[in-house]
Amino acid sequence: MVKPEPAIFHEAARHFGISPRESVFIDDFALNVKAARALGWDGIHFLSGAQCEADLAARGLLQPG
């Protein structure tokens, strides 16, 4: 299985025992983030550490540094 195939996202959720709707998928390839979002995940397209940190903070998942 490889990203962005749906099977890998389903397997990740099963393997880690997580709900996609309660998880954030972070990847540096926009196509992978788009695929995750289509399957119910929240997604962040990683462009830089600062941007990712800001996106996580905007979701209330991280205190701004």
PDB file of C-alpha atoms in Angstrom, residues 1-62:
ATOM      1  CA  MET A   1       0.000   0.000   0.000  1.00  0.00           C
ATOM      2  CA  VAL A   2       1.166   3.493  -0.789  1.00  0.00           C
ATOM      3  CA  LYS A   3      -0.208   6.992  -0.434  1.00  0.00           C
ATOM      4  CA  PRO A   4      -2.527   8.304  -1.777  1.00  0.00           C
ATOM      5  CA  GLU A   5      -4.371   4.970  -2.176  1.00  0.00           C
ATOM      6  CA  PRO A   6      -7.376   4.815   0.197  1.00  0.00           C
ATOM      7  CA  ALA A   7      -6.337   1.405   1.550  1.00  0.00           C
ATOM      8  CA  ILE A   8      -3.310   2.830   3.342  1.00  0.00           C
ATOM      9  CA  PHE A   9      -5.432   5.352   5.225  1.00  0.00           C
ATOM     10  CA  HIS A  10      -7.931   2.669   6.228  1.00  0.00           C
ATOM     11  CA  GLU A  11      -5.093   0.409   7.385  1.00  0.00           C
ATOM     12  CA  ALA A  12      -3.457   3.219   9.377  1.00  0.00           C
ATOM     13  CA  ALA A  13      -6.710   3.925  11.205  1.00  0.00           C
ATOM     14  CA  ARG A  14      -7.203   0.221  11.930  1.00  0.00           C
ATOM     15  CA  HIS A  15      -3.598  -0.415  12.945  1.00  0.00           C
ATOM     16  CA  PHE A  16      -3.381   2.542  15.300  1.00  0.00           C
ATOM     17  CA  GLY A  17      -6.959   2.236  16.542  1.00  0.00           C
ATOM     18  CA  ILE A  18      -7.835   5.812  15.636  1.00  0.00           C
ATOM     19  CA  SER A  19     -10.817   7.518  14.118  1.00  0.00           C
ATOM     20  CA  PRO A  20      -9.913   9.544  11.020  1.00  0.00           C
ATOM     21  CA  ARG A  21     -12.451  12.194  12.046  1.00  0.00           C
ATOM     22  CA  GLU A  22     -10.499  12.717  15.276  1.00  0.00           C
ATOM     23  CA  SER A  23      -7.059  12.685  13.649  1.00  0.00           C
ATOM     24  CA  VAL A  24      -4.873  15.059  11.669  1.00  0.00           C
ATOM     25  CA  PHE A  25      -2.873  13.781   8.713  1.00  0.00           C
ATOM     26  CA  ILE A  26       0.238  15.847   7.901  1.00  0.00           C
ATOM     27  CA  ASP A  27       2.155  15.384   4.654  1.00  0.00           C
ATOM     28  CA  ASP A  28       4.345  17.436   2.368  1.00  0.00           C
ATOM     29  CA  PHE A  29       2.516  16.248  -0.760  1.00  0.00           C
ATOM     30  CA  ALA A  30      -0.778  18.039  -1.386  1.00  0.00           C
ATOM     31  CA  LEU A  31      -2.191  15.032  -3.263  1.00  0.00           C
ATOM     32  CA  ASN A  32      -1.798  12.841  -0.158  1.00  0.00           C
ATOM     33  CA  VAL A  33      -3.506  15.451   2.028  1.00  0.00           C
ATOM     34  CA  LYS A  34      -6.358  15.725  -0.473  1.00  0.00           C
ATOM     35  CA  ALA A  35      -6.801  11.934  -0.427  1.00  0.00           C
ATOM     36  CA  ALA A  36      -6.856  11.856   3.370  1.00  0.00           C
ATOM     37  CA  ARG A  37      -9.442  14.637   3.507  1.00  0.00           C
ATOM     38  CA  ALA A  38     -11.634  12.753   1.034  1.00  0.00           C
ATOM     39  CA  LEU A  39     -11.643   9.851   3.513  1.00  0.00           C
ATOM     40  CA  GLY A  40     -12.674  11.981   6.490  1.00  0.00           C
ATOM     41  CA  TRP A  41      -9.317  12.927   7.958  1.00  0.00           C
ATOM     42  CA  ASP A  42      -8.351  16.487   8.779  1.00  0.00           C
ATOM     43  CA  GLY A  43      -5.258  17.295   6.773  1.00  0.00           C
ATOM     44  CA  ILE A  44      -2.368  19.726   6.827  1.00  0.00           C
ATOM     45  CA  HIS A  45      -0.166  20.264   3.802  1.00  0.00           C
ATOM     46  CA  PHE A  46       3.281  20.625   5.372  1.00  0.00           C
ATOM     47  CA  LEU A  47       5.236  23.497   3.861  1.00  0.00           C
ATOM     48  CA  SER A  48       7.429  24.457   6.815  1.00  0.00           C
ATOM     49  CA  GLY A  49       7.752  23.786  10.504  1.00  0.00           C
ATOM     50  CA  ALA A  50       6.424  27.233  11.360  1.00  0.00           C
ATOM     51  CA  GLN A  51       3.415  26.858   9.063  1.00  0.00           C
ATOM     52  CA  CYS A  52       2.595  23.396  10.419  1.00  0.00           C
ATOM     53  CA  GLU A  53       2.900  24.642  13.983  1.00  0.00           C
ATOM     54  CA  ALA A  54       0.570  27.553  13.186  1.00  0.00           C
ATOM     55  CA  ASP A  55      -1.963  25.228  11.545  1.00  0.00           C
ATOM     56  CA  LEU A  56      -1.937  22.903  14.579  1.00  0.00           C
ATOM     57  CA  ALA A  57      -2.289  25.880  16.925  1.00  0.00           C
ATOM     58  CA  ALA A  58      -5.229  27.205  14.857  1.00  0.00           C
ATOM     59  CA  ARG A  59      -6.958  23.872  15.469  1.00  0.00           C
ATOM     60  CA  GLY A  60      -6.339  24.195  19.206  1.00  0.00           C
ATOM     61  CA  LEU A  61      -3.954  21.241  19.136  1.00  0.00           C
ATOM     62  CA  LEU A  62      -0.773  23.084  20.014  1.00  0.00           C
TER      63      LEU A  62
END
